[in-house]
XYZ file of C-alpha atoms in Angstrom:
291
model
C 110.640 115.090 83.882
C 113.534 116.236 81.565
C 115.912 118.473 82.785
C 115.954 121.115 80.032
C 118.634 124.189 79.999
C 117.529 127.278 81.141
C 118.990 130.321 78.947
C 121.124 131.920 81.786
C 122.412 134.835 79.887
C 118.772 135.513 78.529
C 116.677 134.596 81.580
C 119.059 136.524 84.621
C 119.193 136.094 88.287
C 115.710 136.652 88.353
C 114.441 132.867 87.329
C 114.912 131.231 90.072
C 112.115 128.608 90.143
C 110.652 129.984 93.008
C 107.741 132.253 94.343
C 108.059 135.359 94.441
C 107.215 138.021 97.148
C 104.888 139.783 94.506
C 102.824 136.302 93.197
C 100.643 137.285 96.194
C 99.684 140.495 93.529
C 98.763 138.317 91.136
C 96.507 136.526 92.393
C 94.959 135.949 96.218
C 93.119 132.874 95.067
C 95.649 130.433 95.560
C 95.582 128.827 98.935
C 99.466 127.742 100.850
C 99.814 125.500 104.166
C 103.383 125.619 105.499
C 104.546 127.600 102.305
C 103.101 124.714 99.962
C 99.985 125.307 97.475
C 96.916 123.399 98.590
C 94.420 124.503 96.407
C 93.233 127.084 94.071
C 91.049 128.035 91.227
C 91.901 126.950 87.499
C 92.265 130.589 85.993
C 94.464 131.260 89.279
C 96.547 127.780 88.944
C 97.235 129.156 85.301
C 98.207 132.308 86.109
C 100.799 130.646 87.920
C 101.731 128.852 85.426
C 103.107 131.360 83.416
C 105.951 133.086 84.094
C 106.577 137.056 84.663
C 109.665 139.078 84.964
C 110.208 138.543 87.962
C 109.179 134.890 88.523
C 109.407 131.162 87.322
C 107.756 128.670 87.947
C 109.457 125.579 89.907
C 109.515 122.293 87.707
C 107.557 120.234 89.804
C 104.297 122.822 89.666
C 104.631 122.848 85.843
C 104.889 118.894 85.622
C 102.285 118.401 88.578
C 99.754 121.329 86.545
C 100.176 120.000 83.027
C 99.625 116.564 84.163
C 96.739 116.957 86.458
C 95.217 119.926 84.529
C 93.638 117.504 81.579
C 91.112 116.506 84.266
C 89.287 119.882 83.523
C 90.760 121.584 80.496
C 92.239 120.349 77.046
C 95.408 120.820 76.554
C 94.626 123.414 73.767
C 92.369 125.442 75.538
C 95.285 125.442 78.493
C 97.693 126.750 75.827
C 94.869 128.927 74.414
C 94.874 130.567 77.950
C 98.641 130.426 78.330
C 98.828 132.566 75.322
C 96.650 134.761 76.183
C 98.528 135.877 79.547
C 101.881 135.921 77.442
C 100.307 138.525 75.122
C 98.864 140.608 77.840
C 102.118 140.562 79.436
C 104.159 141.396 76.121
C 102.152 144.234 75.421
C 102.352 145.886 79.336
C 106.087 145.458 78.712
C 105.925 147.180 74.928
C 103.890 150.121 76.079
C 105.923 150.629 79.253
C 108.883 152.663 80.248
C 112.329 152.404 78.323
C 113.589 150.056 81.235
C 110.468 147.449 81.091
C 110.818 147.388 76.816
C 114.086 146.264 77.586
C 113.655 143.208 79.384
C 111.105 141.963 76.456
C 114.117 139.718 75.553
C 114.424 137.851 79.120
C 110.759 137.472 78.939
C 110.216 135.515 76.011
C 113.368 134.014 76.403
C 111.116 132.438 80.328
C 108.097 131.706 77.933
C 110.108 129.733 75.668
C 111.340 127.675 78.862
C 108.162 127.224 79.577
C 107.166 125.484 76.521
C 110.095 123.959 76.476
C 109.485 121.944 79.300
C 105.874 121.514 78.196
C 106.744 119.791 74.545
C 109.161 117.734 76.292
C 107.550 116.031 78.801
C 103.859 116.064 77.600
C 104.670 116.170 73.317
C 101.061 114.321 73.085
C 99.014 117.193 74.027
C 100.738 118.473 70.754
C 98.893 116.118 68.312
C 95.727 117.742 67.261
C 96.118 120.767 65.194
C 94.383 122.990 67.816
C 97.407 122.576 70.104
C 100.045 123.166 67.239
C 97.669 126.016 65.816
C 98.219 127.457 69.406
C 101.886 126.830 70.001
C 102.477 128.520 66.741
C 100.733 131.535 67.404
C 102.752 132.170 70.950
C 105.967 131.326 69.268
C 105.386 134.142 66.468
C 104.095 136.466 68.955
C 107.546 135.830 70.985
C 109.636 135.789 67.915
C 108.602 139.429 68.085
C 110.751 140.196 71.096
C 114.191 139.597 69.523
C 114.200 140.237 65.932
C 117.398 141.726 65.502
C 120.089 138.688 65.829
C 116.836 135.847 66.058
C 118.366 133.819 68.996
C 114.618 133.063 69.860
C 113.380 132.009 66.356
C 116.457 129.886 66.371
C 115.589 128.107 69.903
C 111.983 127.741 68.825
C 112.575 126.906 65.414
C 114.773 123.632 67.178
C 111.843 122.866 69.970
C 109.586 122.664 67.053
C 111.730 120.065 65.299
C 111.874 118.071 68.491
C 108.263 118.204 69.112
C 108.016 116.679 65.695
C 110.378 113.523 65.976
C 108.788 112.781 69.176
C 105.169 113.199 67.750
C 107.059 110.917 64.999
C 108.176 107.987 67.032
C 104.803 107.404 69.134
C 102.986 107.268 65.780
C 105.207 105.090 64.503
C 105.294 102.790 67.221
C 101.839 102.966 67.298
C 101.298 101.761 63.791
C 103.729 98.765 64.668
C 101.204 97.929 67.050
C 98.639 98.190 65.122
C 99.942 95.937 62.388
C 100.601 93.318 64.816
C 97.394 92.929 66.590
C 95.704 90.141 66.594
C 91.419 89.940 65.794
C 89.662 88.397 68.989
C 89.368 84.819 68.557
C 89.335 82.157 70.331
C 92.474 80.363 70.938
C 91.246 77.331 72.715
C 89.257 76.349 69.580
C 92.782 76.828 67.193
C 94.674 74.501 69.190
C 91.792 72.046 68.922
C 91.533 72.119 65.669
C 95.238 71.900 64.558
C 96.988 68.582 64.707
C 99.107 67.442 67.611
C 102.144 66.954 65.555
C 102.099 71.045 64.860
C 101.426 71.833 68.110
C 104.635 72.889 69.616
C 105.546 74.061 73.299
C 107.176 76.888 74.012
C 110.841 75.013 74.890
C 110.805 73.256 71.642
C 111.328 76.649 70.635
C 113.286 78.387 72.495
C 114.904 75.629 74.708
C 116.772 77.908 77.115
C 114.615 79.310 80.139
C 116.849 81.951 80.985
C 116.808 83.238 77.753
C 113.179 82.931 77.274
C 112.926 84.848 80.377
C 115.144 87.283 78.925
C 113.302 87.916 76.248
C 110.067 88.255 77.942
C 111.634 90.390 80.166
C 112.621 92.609 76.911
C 109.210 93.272 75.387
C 107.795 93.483 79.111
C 110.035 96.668 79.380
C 109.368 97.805 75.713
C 105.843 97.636 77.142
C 106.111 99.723 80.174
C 108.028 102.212 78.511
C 105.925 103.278 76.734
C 103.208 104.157 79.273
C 103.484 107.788 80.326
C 101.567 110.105 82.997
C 99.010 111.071 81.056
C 97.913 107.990 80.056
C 97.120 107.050 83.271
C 95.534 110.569 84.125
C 93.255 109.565 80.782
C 92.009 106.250 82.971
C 91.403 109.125 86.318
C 89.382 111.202 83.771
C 87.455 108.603 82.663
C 86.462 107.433 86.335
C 85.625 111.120 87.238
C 83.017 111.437 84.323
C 81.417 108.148 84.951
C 80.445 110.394 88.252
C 79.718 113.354 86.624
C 82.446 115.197 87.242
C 83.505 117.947 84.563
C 86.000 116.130 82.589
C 87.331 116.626 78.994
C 89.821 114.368 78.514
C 89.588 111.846 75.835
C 89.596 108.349 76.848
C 90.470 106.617 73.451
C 93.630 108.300 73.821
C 94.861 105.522 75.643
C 96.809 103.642 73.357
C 100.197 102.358 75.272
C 97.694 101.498 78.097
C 95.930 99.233 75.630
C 99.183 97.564 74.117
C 100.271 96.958 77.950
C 96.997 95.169 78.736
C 97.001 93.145 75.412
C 100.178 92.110 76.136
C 99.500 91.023 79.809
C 96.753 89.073 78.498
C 98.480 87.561 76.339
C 101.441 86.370 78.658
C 99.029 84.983 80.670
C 97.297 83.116 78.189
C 100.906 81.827 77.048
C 101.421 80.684 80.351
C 97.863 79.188 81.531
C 98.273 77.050 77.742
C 101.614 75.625 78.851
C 101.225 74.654 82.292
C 97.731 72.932 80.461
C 99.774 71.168 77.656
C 102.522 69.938 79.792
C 99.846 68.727 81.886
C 97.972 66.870 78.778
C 101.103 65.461 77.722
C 102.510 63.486 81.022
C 101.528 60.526 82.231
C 100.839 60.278 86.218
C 102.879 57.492 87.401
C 101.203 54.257 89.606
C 101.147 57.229 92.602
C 99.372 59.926 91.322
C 102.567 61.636 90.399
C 103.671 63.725 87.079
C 107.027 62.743 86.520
């Protein structure tokens, strides 16, 4: 998952990315085994989630939460929840003594983090309005916290515009996709029907193998790279409602997963029709034998 900054001279000492002594206060729900958390209840799982004063939490919770947490919960009702917490928090801290008012700053500055991380490594669950609507709302109510020189609308106001071009470039890519997709037909019947002089094989076009391979190799990656973690959790979800298992996700969401197959099939197809032509075109010799 990326690597984003922390804000040391907002965030302190104290964000360490690492339980606390007091996350025990929080919440007892949570269950550990050799200092590692097992299992726990969603509302306590999101409590952990989000930070405090006096705690962070490690990278590899947030990534493992956000990704595995769309089994249960939308992402918008996650950051509905999220919020929620934040605003209790904020206003425990406003209402508090002198000391606790003035560490609002280093608190929003760990909420920010937070969603940080979150629209960088999952920016999909940021494509409905809902989640957006959501996002928006925490970032005013954090924007709150350091109105005099606005260093935080500044930091949101840029995670915001990053959210966007990476909302941007999927859609993008996925209307490329879309242009280029081909109806369901049947190829086997084409070829029949087109002449044997404009049927061509795939050296008399590109005549270099290496090459070729190259370039398969090239929209093979293009492919893959485009697959990410929660497409494949989108497949899991599916799975676990064919069983009846509580599960919100929404399967048609699975776009890159769809372009990855199609283009499998596809290579295969390319591949089965050579070998078939090459084999249509040679004459055995007296043994049996394809030259």
């Amino acid at each position: 998952m990326p690597q984003t900054p922390i804000f040391s001279s907002m965030l302190g000492s104290s964000c360490s990315g690492q339980v606390q002594p007091d996350m025990g206060e929080r919440c007892v729900d949570p269950v550990y085994q050799d200092g590692n958390l097992v299992s726990g209840s969603l509302e306590a799982l999101i409590e952990r989630l989000v930070p405090t004063m006096d705690y962070y939490p490690d990278r590899t919770y947030i990534f493992t939460f956000l990704l595995s947490s769309r089994v249960f919960i939308h992402p918008h009702e996650l950051l509905a929840k999220v919020g929620q917490i934040c605003i209790k928090q904020k206003q425990q801290l406003e209402v508090g003594t002198e000391a606790e008012k003035a560490k609002l700053k280093s608190f929003a500055a760990k909420i920010i983090q937070l969603l940080k991380e979150w629209t960088e490594t999952f920016p999909y669950d940021f494509q409905d309005e809902k989640s957006m609507k959501e996002l928006k709302e925490i970032a005013h109510r954090i924007t709150q916290c350091d109105e005099e020189n606005g260093t935080v609308k500044k930091i949101i106001s840029q995670m915001t515009q990053n959210l966007l071009m990476a909302l941007s470039a999927r859609s993008q890519y996925q209307e490329i996709r879309e242009k280029f997709r081909q109806p369901v037909t049947d190829k086997g019947t084409i070829l029949k029907t087109k002449p044997q002089s404009t049927q061509k094989d795939i050296l008399s076009v590109c005549c270099d193998p290496l090459i070729l391979a190259q370039q398969l190799t090239y929209i093979e990656l293009e492919r893959v790279s485009n697959i990410y973690p929660e497409d494949l959790m989108q497949i899991v979800s599916h799975m676990d409602s064919l069983d009846n298992h509580k599960c919100r996700s929404d399967v048609t969401k699975t776009y890159n997963l769809e372009a990855y197959d199609n283009w499998f099939n596809c290579l295969s197809m390319l591949v089965a029709t050579e070998i078939c032509r090459v084999g249509v075109h040679r004459k055995p010799d007296s043994k049996g034998i394809l030259p």
